[in-house]
Coordinates of C-alpha atoms in Angstrom, one line a residue:
Chain F
M1 CA 106.0 98.4 -53.6
D2 CA 105.3 100.6 -50.5
I3 CA 105.2 103.7 -52.8
F4 CA 102.8 101.9 -55.0
L5 CA 100.5 101.1 -52.1
Q6 CA 100.9 104.7 -50.9
Q7 CA 99.6 105.9 -54.3
V8 CA 96.7 103.4 -54.1
L9 CA 95.8 104.9 -50.7
N10 CA 96.0 108.5 -52.2
G11 CA 93.9 107.4 -55.2
L12 CA 91.2 106.0 -52.9
T13 CA 91.1 109.2 -50.9
L14 CA 90.8 111.5 -53.9
G15 CA 88.5 109.1 -55.7
G16 CA 86.2 108.9 -52.7
I17 CA 85.9 112.6 -52.5
Y18 CA 85.5 113.1 -56.2
S19 CA 82.8 110.4 -56.4
L20 CA 80.8 112.0 -53.7
V21 CA 80.8 115.4 -55.4
A22 CA 80.1 113.8 -58.8
L23 CA 77.2 111.8 -57.3
G24 CA 75.4 115.0 -56.3
L25 CA 76.0 116.5 -59.7
T26 CA 74.9 113.4 -61.6
L27 CA 71.7 113.0 -59.5
V28 CA 70.7 116.6 -60.4
Y29 CA 71.6 116.1 -64.0
G30 CA 69.5 112.9 -64.1
I31 CA 66.4 114.7 -62.9
L32 CA 66.6 118.2 -64.4
H33 CA 69.1 117.7 -67.3
V34 CA 70.9 120.8 -66.1
P35 CA 74.7 120.8 -65.5
N36 CA 74.7 122.6 -62.2
F37 CA 77.8 124.8 -62.4
A38 CA 77.0 126.0 -58.9
H39 CA 77.7 122.6 -57.4
G40 CA 81.3 123.6 -56.6
A41 CA 80.0 126.5 -54.6
F42 CA 77.8 124.1 -52.6
Y43 CA 81.0 122.2 -51.9
M44 CA 82.8 125.3 -50.8
V45 CA 79.9 126.5 -48.6
G46 CA 79.8 123.1 -47.0
A47 CA 83.5 123.4 -46.0
F48 CA 83.0 126.9 -44.6
V49 CA 79.9 126.0 -42.6
A50 CA 81.6 123.0 -41.0
L51 CA 84.7 125.0 -40.3
K52 CA 82.8 127.9 -38.7
L53 CA 80.7 125.4 -36.6
M54 CA 83.9 123.9 -35.3
T55 CA 85.9 127.0 -34.6
G56 CA 83.1 129.4 -33.7
W57 CA 80.7 127.2 -31.9
E58 CA 83.3 124.6 -30.9
V59 CA 81.1 121.7 -32.0
N60 CA 82.5 118.2 -32.6
Y61 CA 83.8 117.3 -36.1
W62 CA 80.9 114.9 -36.8
I63 CA 78.2 117.2 -35.6
A64 CA 79.8 120.0 -37.7
M65 CA 79.6 117.6 -40.7
I66 CA 75.9 116.9 -40.1
G67 CA 75.2 120.6 -39.5
S68 CA 76.9 121.6 -42.7
A69 CA 75.1 118.9 -44.7
G70 CA 71.8 120.2 -43.3
V71 CA 72.6 123.8 -44.2
V72 CA 73.8 123.1 -47.7
A73 CA 70.9 120.7 -48.3
V74 CA 68.6 123.7 -47.5
I75 CA 70.6 126.0 -49.9
G76 CA 70.4 123.3 -52.6
A77 CA 66.6 122.9 -52.2
L78 CA 66.1 126.7 -52.1
S79 CA 68.1 127.1 -55.3
E80 CA 65.9 124.5 -57.0
R81 CA 62.8 126.4 -55.9
L82 CA 64.0 129.9 -56.6
V83 CA 66.4 129.6 -59.5
F84 CA 65.8 126.4 -61.6
R85 CA 62.1 125.8 -61.1
P86 CA 61.0 129.3 -62.5
L87 CA 63.0 128.3 -65.7
G88 CA 60.5 125.6 -66.2
N89 CA 61.3 123.1 -68.9
H90 CA 64.2 125.1 -70.5
T91 CA 67.1 122.8 -71.2
G92 CA 69.3 125.0 -73.2
L93 CA 71.4 128.0 -72.4
H94 CA 69.3 129.6 -69.7
P95 CA 69.5 127.2 -66.8
M96 CA 73.3 127.0 -67.4
I97 CA 73.6 130.8 -67.2
A98 CA 71.3 130.8 -64.1
A99 CA 73.6 128.2 -62.5
I100 CA 76.6 130.5 -63.1
G101 CA 74.6 133.4 -61.5
L102 CA 74.1 131.2 -58.5
L103 CA 77.8 130.3 -58.4
L104 CA 78.9 133.9 -58.5
F105 CA 76.4 134.8 -55.8
L106 CA 77.4 132.0 -53.4
E107 CA 81.1 132.7 -53.9
A108 CA 80.8 136.5 -53.4
G109 CA 78.6 135.7 -50.4
A110 CA 81.1 133.4 -48.8
Q111 CA 83.8 136.0 -49.4
A112 CA 81.7 138.7 -47.8
L113 CA 80.8 136.6 -44.8
W114 CA 84.0 134.8 -44.2
G115 CA 86.8 136.6 -46.1
A116 CA 89.1 135.5 -48.9
D117 CA 91.8 134.0 -46.7
F118 CA 93.0 130.4 -46.9
L119 CA 91.9 128.7 -43.7
R120 CA 92.9 125.4 -42.2
M121 CA 90.3 123.0 -40.7
P122 CA 91.1 121.3 -37.4
T123 CA 90.4 117.6 -37.1
P124 CA 90.3 115.2 -34.2
F125 CA 92.1 112.6 -36.3
S126 CA 95.7 113.7 -36.4
G127 CA 97.3 110.3 -35.8
I128 CA 99.2 108.1 -38.2
V129 CA 98.9 104.4 -38.5
E130 CA 101.2 102.0 -40.2
I131 CA 99.8 99.0 -42.0
A132 CA 102.1 96.6 -43.9
G133 CA 104.8 99.3 -44.3
V134 CA 102.4 101.9 -45.5
T135 CA 102.0 105.0 -43.4
A136 CA 98.4 106.2 -43.4
P137 CA 97.2 109.4 -41.8
V138 CA 94.0 108.6 -39.9
Q139 CA 92.2 111.4 -41.6
R140 CA 92.8 109.8 -45.0
L141 CA 91.4 106.5 -43.8
M142 CA 88.4 108.4 -42.4
I143 CA 87.9 109.9 -45.8
I144 CA 87.9 106.6 -47.5
A145 CA 85.6 105.0 -44.9
G146 CA 83.3 107.9 -44.8
A147 CA 83.0 108.3 -48.5
F148 CA 82.3 104.7 -49.3
T149 CA 79.9 104.3 -46.4
L150 CA 77.9 107.3 -47.7
M151 CA 77.9 105.9 -51.2
A152 CA 76.5 102.6 -49.8
V153 CA 73.9 104.5 -47.9
L154 CA 72.9 106.5 -50.9
Q155 CA 72.6 103.3 -53.0
L156 CA 70.3 101.8 -50.3
F157 CA 68.3 105.0 -50.2
L158 CA 67.8 105.0 -53.9
T159 CA 66.9 101.3 -54.2
R160 CA 65.1 100.5 -50.9
T161 CA 63.1 103.6 -50.0
V162 CA 60.0 105.1 -51.6
A163 CA 61.6 108.6 -51.7
G164 CA 64.7 107.2 -53.3
S165 CA 62.7 105.3 -55.8
T166 CA 60.8 108.4 -56.9
I167 CA 64.1 110.0 -57.7
V168 CA 65.1 107.0 -59.8
A169 CA 61.7 107.0 -61.5
M170 CA 61.9 110.6 -62.4
A171 CA 65.4 110.2 -63.8
Q172 CA 64.1 107.3 -66.0
S173 CA 61.0 109.0 -67.2
R174 CA 59.6 112.3 -66.1
D175 CA 56.3 111.7 -67.8
G176 CA 55.9 108.2 -66.5
A177 CA 56.7 109.4 -63.0
S178 CA 54.1 112.1 -63.1
L179 CA 51.6 109.6 -64.6
V180 CA 51.8 107.5 -61.4
G181 CA 51.4 110.5 -59.2
I182 CA 54.9 111.5 -58.3
D183 CA 55.2 115.2 -57.5
A184 CA 58.0 116.3 -59.8
N185 CA 58.6 119.6 -58.0
R186 CA 59.0 117.8 -54.6
V187 CA 61.4 115.2 -56.0
A188 CA 63.5 117.9 -57.7
M189 CA 63.8 119.8 -54.5
L190 CA 64.7 116.6 -52.6
T191 CA 67.3 115.7 -55.2
F192 CA 68.9 119.2 -54.9
G193 CA 68.9 118.8 -51.2
I194 CA 70.6 115.4 -51.3
S195 CA 73.1 116.7 -53.9
G196 CA 74.0 119.6 -51.6
A197 CA 74.4 117.4 -48.5
L198 CA 76.7 115.0 -50.4
A199 CA 78.9 118.0 -51.5
A200 CA 79.0 119.3 -47.9
V201 CA 80.0 116.0 -46.5
A202 CA 82.7 115.5 -49.2
A203 CA 84.0 119.0 -48.4
T204 CA 84.1 118.4 -44.6
L205 CA 85.9 115.1 -45.1
Y206 CA 88.5 116.5 -47.5
A207 CA 89.1 120.0 -45.9
P208 CA 91.4 118.9 -43.1
I209 CA 94.0 117.7 -45.6
N210 CA 93.5 120.7 -47.8
L211 CA 92.6 124.4 -47.4
V212 CA 89.3 126.2 -47.1
Y213 CA 88.8 129.3 -49.3
P214 CA 86.1 130.8 -51.5
A215 CA 87.5 129.5 -54.8
M216 CA 88.1 126.0 -53.5
G217 CA 85.2 124.5 -55.5
H218 CA 86.6 125.5 -58.9
L219 CA 88.9 122.6 -59.6
V220 CA 86.8 120.1 -57.8
I221 CA 83.6 120.9 -59.8
T222 CA 85.5 120.8 -63.1
K223 CA 86.8 117.4 -62.2
A224 CA 83.4 116.3 -61.2
F225 CA 82.2 117.2 -64.6
V226 CA 85.0 115.2 -66.1
I227 CA 83.9 112.3 -64.0
I228 CA 80.2 112.4 -64.9
I229 CA 81.1 112.6 -68.6
L230 CA 83.4 109.7 -68.1
G231 CA 80.8 107.7 -66.3
G232 CA 77.8 108.9 -68.4
M233 CA 75.7 111.9 -67.4
G234 CA 73.0 110.9 -64.9
S235 CA 74.5 107.5 -64.0
V236 CA 75.1 106.7 -60.4
P237 CA 77.5 103.8 -60.7
G238 CA 79.2 105.8 -63.5
A239 CA 79.9 108.6 -61.1
I240 CA 81.5 106.2 -58.5
V241 CA 83.7 104.4 -61.1
G242 CA 84.6 107.7 -62.8
G243 CA 85.6 109.2 -59.5
L244 CA 87.9 106.4 -58.7
I245 CA 89.5 106.5 -62.2
I246 CA 90.2 110.2 -61.9
G247 CA 91.4 109.8 -58.3
F248 CA 93.9 107.0 -59.3
A249 CA 95.0 108.8 -62.5
E250 CA 95.8 111.8 -60.5
S251 CA 97.6 110.2 -57.6
F252 CA 99.7 108.0 -59.9
G253 CA 100.2 110.8 -62.4
A254 CA 101.4 113.1 -59.7
Y255 CA 104.0 110.6 -58.5
Y256 CA 105.2 109.1 -61.8
I257 CA 104.8 112.0 -64.1
S258 CA 104.7 115.4 -62.5
T259 CA 103.0 117.1 -59.5
D260 CA 102.7 120.4 -61.3
Y261 CA 100.6 118.9 -64.1
K262 CA 98.4 116.5 -62.1
D263 CA 95.4 118.8 -62.5
I264 CA 95.9 119.2 -66.2
M265 CA 96.0 115.4 -66.6
S266 CA 92.4 114.8 -65.7
F267 CA 91.2 117.5 -68.1
A268 CA 93.4 116.2 -70.8
L269 CA 91.9 112.8 -70.2
L270 CA 88.5 114.3 -70.7
V271 CA 89.5 116.1 -73.9
V272 CA 90.7 112.8 -75.3
I273 CA 87.6 110.9 -74.2
L274 CA 85.3 113.5 -75.6
S275 CA 87.1 113.4 -78.9
L276 CA 86.8 109.7 -79.2
R277 CA 83.5 108.9 -77.4
P278 CA 81.4 112.0 -76.9
Q279 CA 78.8 110.1 -74.9
G280 CA 81.1 108.9 -72.1
L281 CA 82.7 105.6 -71.5
F282 CA 80.1 103.5 -69.9
T283 CA 76.8 104.5 -71.4
N284 CA 75.0 104.5 -74.6
G285 CA 73.6 108.0 -74.0
A286 CA 72.3 109.5 -70.8
R287 CA 70.1 107.3 -68.6
Chain O
M1 CA 66.3 156.1 -76.2
M2 CA 65.9 152.6 -77.7
K3 CA 64.0 154.0 -80.6
L4 CA 66.9 156.3 -81.5
L5 CA 69.2 153.3 -81.5
E6 CA 67.3 151.5 -84.3
G7 CA 68.6 151.2 -87.8
K8 CA 71.3 153.2 -89.6
L9 CA 70.6 156.3 -87.6
G10 CA 71.2 154.5 -84.3
W11 CA 74.5 153.1 -85.4
G12 CA 75.5 156.6 -86.7
L13 CA 74.6 158.1 -83.3
L14 CA 76.6 155.5 -81.5
L15 CA 79.6 156.1 -83.7
L16 CA 79.3 159.8 -83.1
A17 CA 79.0 159.3 -79.4
G18 CA 82.1 157.1 -79.5
L19 CA 84.1 159.7 -81.5
L20 CA 83.1 162.5 -79.1
F21 CA 83.5 160.6 -75.9
P22 CA 87.0 161.9 -75.1
W23 CA 85.5 165.4 -74.9
M24 CA 82.6 164.2 -72.7
A25 CA 84.8 162.2 -70.4
G26 CA 86.0 164.1 -67.4
N27 CA 89.4 162.6 -67.2
D28 CA 91.9 160.0 -68.5
Y29 CA 90.5 157.5 -66.0
H30 CA 87.2 157.5 -67.8
L31 CA 88.9 157.0 -71.1
T32 CA 90.7 154.0 -69.7
V33 CA 87.5 152.5 -68.3
M34 CA 85.8 153.0 -71.7
S35 CA 88.7 151.6 -73.7
T36 CA 88.8 148.5 -71.6
A37 CA 85.0 148.1 -72.0
Y38 CA 85.6 148.4 -75.8
I39 CA 88.2 145.6 -75.7
F40 CA 85.8 143.3 -73.8
A41 CA 83.0 144.3 -76.2
I42 CA 85.0 143.0 -79.1
A43 CA 85.6 139.7 -77.4
T44 CA 81.9 139.6 -76.4
L45 CA 80.9 140.1 -80.0
G46 CA 82.8 137.0 -80.8
L47 CA 81.3 135.0 -77.9
N48 CA 77.9 136.1 -79.1
L49 CA 78.5 134.7 -82.6
I50 CA 79.1 131.2 -81.3
T51 CA 76.6 131.3 -78.4
G52 CA 73.9 133.8 -79.5
Y53 CA 73.9 132.9 -83.2
T54 CA 75.1 129.4 -83.4
G55 CA 73.7 128.2 -80.0
Q56 CA 76.8 126.7 -78.3
F57 CA 77.6 128.1 -74.9
N58 CA 81.4 128.5 -74.9
L59 CA 83.0 128.8 -71.5
A60 CA 86.6 129.0 -72.8
H61 CA 86.3 132.4 -74.4
A62 CA 88.4 134.1 -71.7
G63 CA 91.0 131.4 -72.3
F64 CA 91.1 132.3 -76.0
M65 CA 91.4 135.9 -75.2
A66 CA 94.4 135.0 -72.9
V67 CA 95.9 133.0 -75.8
G68 CA 95.9 136.1 -78.0
A69 CA 97.2 138.4 -75.2
Y70 CA 100.0 136.0 -74.2
T71 CA 101.0 135.5 -77.9
L72 CA 101.5 139.2 -78.2
G73 CA 103.1 139.5 -74.8
I74 CA 105.6 136.7 -75.4
L75 CA 106.4 137.7 -78.9
T76 CA 107.0 141.4 -78.2
V77 CA 108.8 140.9 -74.8
D78 CA 110.8 137.7 -75.2
Y79 CA 111.4 137.7 -78.9
E80 CA 111.2 141.4 -79.6
V81 CA 108.9 141.0 -82.6
S82 CA 107.3 144.3 -83.7
F83 CA 104.0 145.1 -82.2
W84 CA 101.8 144.9 -85.2
L85 CA 103.3 141.8 -86.6
A86 CA 102.8 140.2 -83.1
F87 CA 99.2 141.5 -83.2
V88 CA 98.5 139.7 -86.5
L89 CA 100.3 136.6 -85.2
A90 CA 98.2 136.7 -82.1
G91 CA 95.1 136.3 -84.2
V92 CA 96.7 133.5 -86.2
V93 CA 97.8 131.6 -83.2
T94 CA 94.4 131.9 -81.5
V95 CA 92.7 130.5 -84.5
L96 CA 95.3 127.7 -84.9
I97 CA 94.7 126.6 -81.3
G98 CA 90.9 127.1 -81.7
L99 CA 90.6 124.9 -84.8
P100 CA 91.4 121.5 -83.3
L101 CA 89.2 122.3 -80.4
G102 CA 86.5 123.4 -82.9
F103 CA 86.8 119.9 -84.5
V104 CA 86.2 118.2 -81.2
S105 CA 83.4 120.5 -80.4
L106 CA 81.7 119.5 -83.6
R107 CA 80.9 116.2 -82.1
L108 CA 79.5 117.7 -78.9
R109 CA 76.1 119.2 -78.4
G110 CA 74.5 121.4 -75.8
H111 CA 75.8 120.6 -72.3
Y112 CA 78.6 118.5 -73.5
F113 CA 80.0 121.4 -75.5
S114 CA 79.8 123.7 -72.5
I115 CA 81.4 121.3 -70.1
F116 CA 84.1 120.6 -72.6
T117 CA 84.9 124.3 -73.0
L118 CA 84.8 124.7 -69.3
C119 CA 87.6 122.1 -69.0
V120 CA 89.5 123.7 -72.0
G121 CA 89.3 127.1 -70.2
T122 CA 90.7 125.5 -67.0
I123 CA 93.5 123.8 -68.9
M124 CA 94.4 127.1 -70.6
F125 CA 94.5 128.8 -67.2
L126 CA 96.6 126.0 -65.6
V127 CA 99.0 125.8 -68.5
I128 CA 99.6 129.6 -68.4
E129 CA 100.1 129.3 -64.6
K130 CA 102.5 126.3 -64.7
W131 CA 104.5 126.7 -68.0
E132 CA 106.8 129.2 -66.5
S133 CA 109.6 129.0 -69.1
L134 CA 107.1 130.2 -71.7
T135 CA 104.5 132.3 -69.9
H136 CA 106.5 133.5 -66.8
G137 CA 103.9 131.7 -64.6
T138 CA 102.2 133.6 -61.8
V139 CA 104.7 136.4 -62.1
G140 CA 103.1 137.4 -65.4
I141 CA 104.6 139.3 -68.3
M142 CA 105.6 142.9 -67.7
G143 CA 106.9 145.6 -70.0
I144 CA 104.7 144.8 -73.0
P145 CA 105.4 147.7 -75.5
A146 CA 102.6 150.1 -76.4
P147 CA 101.2 149.8 -80.0
T148 CA 103.9 151.3 -82.2
A149 CA 103.1 154.2 -84.4
I150 CA 101.5 153.7 -87.8
G151 CA 102.9 156.4 -90.1
P152 CA 101.9 159.7 -88.5
L153 CA 99.6 158.0 -86.0
T154 CA 101.2 157.5 -82.6
F155 CA 99.6 155.7 -79.6
D156 CA 101.3 157.2 -76.6
T157 CA 98.4 159.1 -75.0
P158 CA 95.2 157.7 -73.4
R159 CA 93.2 159.5 -76.1
S160 CA 95.1 158.1 -79.0
L161 CA 94.9 154.6 -77.5
Y162 CA 91.2 155.2 -77.0
Y163 CA 90.7 155.9 -80.7
L164 CA 92.8 152.9 -81.6
V165 CA 90.7 150.6 -79.6
F166 CA 87.5 152.4 -80.8
F167 CA 88.6 151.9 -84.4
F168 CA 89.0 148.1 -83.8
L169 CA 85.5 148.0 -82.2
V170 CA 83.9 149.8 -85.1
V171 CA 85.6 147.4 -87.6
G172 CA 84.6 144.5 -85.4
V173 CA 80.9 145.6 -85.2
W174 CA 80.8 146.4 -88.9
F175 CA 82.3 143.0 -89.8
M176 CA 80.0 141.2 -87.4
R177 CA 76.9 142.9 -88.9
R178 CA 78.1 141.8 -92.4
I179 CA 78.5 138.2 -91.1
V180 CA 75.1 137.9 -89.4
D181 CA 73.3 139.6 -92.3
S182 CA 74.9 137.3 -94.8
L183 CA 73.7 133.9 -95.9
M184 CA 76.4 132.4 -93.6
G185 CA 74.9 134.3 -90.7
R186 CA 71.4 132.9 -91.5
T187 CA 73.0 129.4 -91.7
F188 CA 74.4 129.8 -88.2
M189 CA 71.0 130.8 -86.9
A190 CA 69.5 127.8 -88.7
I191 CA 72.0 125.6 -86.8
R192 CA 71.1 127.2 -83.6
N193 CA 67.4 126.6 -84.1
G194 CA 67.9 123.0 -84.9
D195 CA 71.0 121.4 -86.3
D196 CA 69.3 118.2 -87.5
L197 CA 66.8 120.3 -89.5
A198 CA 69.5 122.5 -90.9
E199 CA 71.5 119.5 -92.0
A200 CA 68.4 118.0 -93.6
L201 CA 68.1 121.3 -95.5
G202 CA 71.5 120.8 -96.9
V203 CA 73.6 122.9 -94.5
N204 CA 77.2 121.6 -94.2
L205 CA 77.2 121.5 -90.4
M206 CA 80.9 120.7 -90.1
R207 CA 82.1 123.6 -92.3
N208 CA 79.7 126.2 -90.8
K209 CA 80.3 125.3 -87.2
L210 CA 84.1 125.4 -87.8
I211 CA 83.8 128.8 -89.5
A212 CA 81.6 130.2 -86.6
F213 CA 84.0 128.8 -84.0
S214 CA 87.1 130.2 -85.8
L215 CA 85.6 133.6 -86.3
S216 CA 84.5 133.7 -82.7
V217 CA 87.9 132.8 -81.3
L218 CA 89.5 135.3 -83.8
Y219 CA 87.6 138.1 -82.1
A220 CA 88.7 136.8 -78.7
G221 CA 92.3 136.5 -79.8
L222 CA 92.5 140.0 -81.3
A223 CA 90.7 141.5 -78.3
G224 CA 93.3 139.8 -76.1
A225 CA 96.1 141.2 -78.1
L226 CA 94.7 144.7 -77.9
Y227 CA 94.2 144.1 -74.1
A228 CA 97.9 143.2 -73.8
G229 CA 99.0 146.3 -75.7
F230 CA 96.6 148.5 -73.7
V231 CA 97.2 147.2 -70.2
R232 CA 100.8 146.3 -70.9
F233 CA 100.9 143.7 -68.2
L234 CA 99.6 140.1 -68.2
G235 CA 98.8 137.5 -65.5
P236 CA 97.1 134.1 -65.6
D237 CA 94.0 135.7 -64.2
L238 CA 93.0 136.9 -67.7
A239 CA 92.2 133.2 -68.6
G240 CA 90.2 132.8 -65.4
A241 CA 86.6 131.8 -65.3
E242 CA 85.6 135.2 -64.0
H243 CA 86.3 136.9 -67.3
A244 CA 84.3 134.3 -69.1
F245 CA 81.4 134.9 -66.7
D246 CA 81.7 138.6 -67.2
M247 CA 81.4 138.3 -70.9
T248 CA 78.4 135.9 -70.5
M249 CA 76.8 138.6 -68.3
Y250 CA 77.3 141.4 -70.9
M251 CA 75.8 139.1 -73.6
I252 CA 72.7 138.2 -71.5
I253 CA 72.0 141.7 -70.2
G254 CA 72.1 143.1 -73.7
G255 CA 70.4 140.3 -75.5
L256 CA 71.7 137.0 -77.0
G257 CA 71.7 136.8 -80.8
T258 CA 71.7 140.5 -81.6
V259 CA 74.8 142.6 -82.5
L260 CA 73.7 145.7 -80.5
G261 CA 72.8 143.8 -77.3
P262 CA 76.2 142.4 -76.3
L263 CA 77.7 145.7 -77.3
L264 CA 75.4 147.7 -75.0
G265 CA 75.9 145.1 -72.3
A266 CA 79.7 145.3 -72.5
L267 CA 79.6 149.1 -72.4
M268 CA 77.1 149.4 -69.6
V269 CA 78.2 146.8 -67.1
P270 CA 81.7 148.3 -66.5
W271 CA 80.2 151.6 -65.7
A272 CA 77.8 149.9 -63.3
T273 CA 80.8 148.3 -61.8
Q274 CA 82.4 151.7 -61.4
Y275 CA 79.4 153.0 -59.5
L276 CA 79.4 149.8 -57.4
Q277 CA 83.1 150.3 -56.7
F278 CA 82.5 150.2 -52.9
L279 CA 81.5 146.6 -53.3
Q280 CA 84.8 145.6 -55.0
E281 CA 85.0 141.8 -55.2
F282 CA 81.5 141.6 -53.8
R283 CA 79.9 143.0 -56.9
F284 CA 78.8 139.5 -57.8
L285 CA 76.5 139.6 -54.7
I286 CA 74.4 141.9 -56.9
F287 CA 75.4 140.7 -60.4
G288 CA 74.7 137.0 -59.6
P289 CA 71.1 137.6 -58.7
V290 CA 70.7 140.1 -61.5
L291 CA 71.9 137.4 -64.0
I292 CA 69.4 134.9 -62.5
F293 CA 66.6 137.4 -62.5
L294 CA 67.3 138.2 -66.2
V295 CA 67.3 134.7 -67.4
I296 CA 64.1 134.0 -65.6
F297 CA 62.1 137.2 -66.4
V298 CA 63.9 138.9 -69.3
P299 CA 65.5 135.9 -71.1
N300 CA 66.0 137.9 -74.3
G301 CA 67.9 140.8 -72.7
I302 CA 67.3 144.5 -73.2
V303 CA 67.6 144.5 -77.0
G304 CA 65.8 141.2 -77.5
T305 CA 62.9 142.3 -75.4
W306 CA 62.8 145.6 -77.2
V307 CA 62.7 143.9 -80.6
A308 CA 59.9 141.5 -79.4
W309 CA 58.0 144.4 -78.0
R310 CA 58.3 146.4 -81.2
A311 CA 57.2 143.4 -83.2
R312 CA 54.1 143.0 -80.9
Q313 CA 53.4 146.7 -81.2
A314 CA 53.7 146.6 -85.0
S315 CA 51.4 143.6 -85.3
A316 CA 48.9 145.3 -82.8
A317 CA 49.0 148.4 -85.0
D318 CA 48.4 146.2 -88.0
V319 CA 45.4 144.6 -86.4
A320 CA 44.1 148.0 -85.3
Q321 CA 44.5 149.4 -88.8
H322 CA 42.8 146.3 -90.2
K323 CA 39.9 146.7 -87.7
A324 CA 39.6 150.4 -88.6
K325 CA 39.4 149.6 -92.3
L326 CA 36.8 147.0 -91.6
Q327 CA 34.8 149.4 -89.6
Q328 CA 35.1 152.0 -92.3
T329 CA 33.8 149.7 -95.0
K330 CA 31.0 148.6 -92.7
T331 CA 30.0 152.2 -92.0
D332 CA 30.4 153.0 -95.7
A333 CA 28.1 150.2 -96.5
G334 CA 25.7 151.3 -93.8
Q335 CA 25.6 154.8 -95.2
E336 CA 25.1 153.6 -98.7
E337 CA 22.2 151.5 -97.4
S338 CA 20.7 154.4 -95.6
T339 CA 21.0 156.7 -98.6
R340 CA 19.5 154.1 -100.7
A341 CA 16.6 153.8 -98.3

């Protein structure tokens, strides 16, 4: 039973991180209809910026998280302005290839600036608490609390604020949104900024129990794609539910089946889902 | 330069340049760079068939190349199958693995296909890395035999290997040109331009997409097998996303949906990489922005832009000719009038 609860805890940790990354991806897809292959690089840059703020400038963990969210939000907004906006209304191959160009650039940039080494991020939360026979590292509990708080904040932002509503409106109908005077370009930049900030926070939360290196975004982004296909491209609740499904599948799969193949499992799940239901589990087409 | 490359004459010149290259190259190292470029050019031709001609952006192409390479490596090293039999089997295995994926991909359009293939590529990479009993894991496969002699032809010098690879490239290009000029090639392009419309016109989408996918992965598999026989060492990295991105870059720089474009791209970029050697793994600092710049400002690549420019010139010349004719008739009429008067 303890082992089962332990896996639930692991599933929630992974699921929370995956959901945050997938949320950013799904928001951008909802607005621009572009699968942003560079999102994993945003995640990686977020981890590096937070790490460098903490080790180089000796800032506190939370301030480093806010700082890295800010930096990556700016990178996100700039990439919308400089890379995706000039491509106009293309929805086919070209924005995907541009996203790959951005990914290559950011990864090479990170490697040039910070090196290819595997780095470890320090964290103020090194303790371990024991609840009902389950040993839980505080950092894991922080991840769960942090991720789900941020999801709630995002949900409030999207439903309760004007800026959030413009994003939802654009995702529902671009023409309708511009008809009521919403500046599509501004909203697209805002969405990319939020998407980047979410990735940076996810990376800063997860990095202390993982490693920081230039290619760290690869598996995470591929999983995030699995998640948004699972949850329906462009759907916010879909990204959260999908993230949890993959998180649990992975933690239980790793324990009950094989640690070696845990990464393959989520992709195999996607292959099966796409073969049976190409439009995802929870939607009848994109929002 | 581009004008020379047009038509039969252009292909003839390219062929000649390829045949004479060993005499132009300063050393064996240049031969090796060029041979590797040819191998990736073959794979890129296949990628261009599914992406440039049929309109589906496949991100698992490097994975299929690795499937071909590993099939050859495992068969020759662990099972001591003869090189050329393993070579043929590499093509067969790649297509056999590609077919079920092709079936799934039939149901997927646009972004879904790309994301699906991204995941498939990742699965291939992870399987190669983790299935140690079959693929030797991260250690890789060493001691792959060189291509065995065919009759009097031996492949034990860089120059003979160069000609072997060049031969396959020529066959690959010739066959690709036959495909895209045939009715089947036109059908692929019809699917790219609008698959609903193509279906309404009576195109069997299922069959044609499967054929395009199979041919595309066959190119990748055979290129991979050649790669294994040429480099004689394999590691999981071959299936990595980086190679898939490399081939995408060749295709975009040269021009999607042309045979010459991806070929030129695949031959040019490795040389650019040679000159940017000092950058090493940072070359993407330059190539990334170049890729973005190209899709924004030169979306049709070098060859595509050239073709469009020629077409504009031709139509401009047509218009000019027309105008001149019109002018001529006008002045003729005027002269007639003046003589009459």
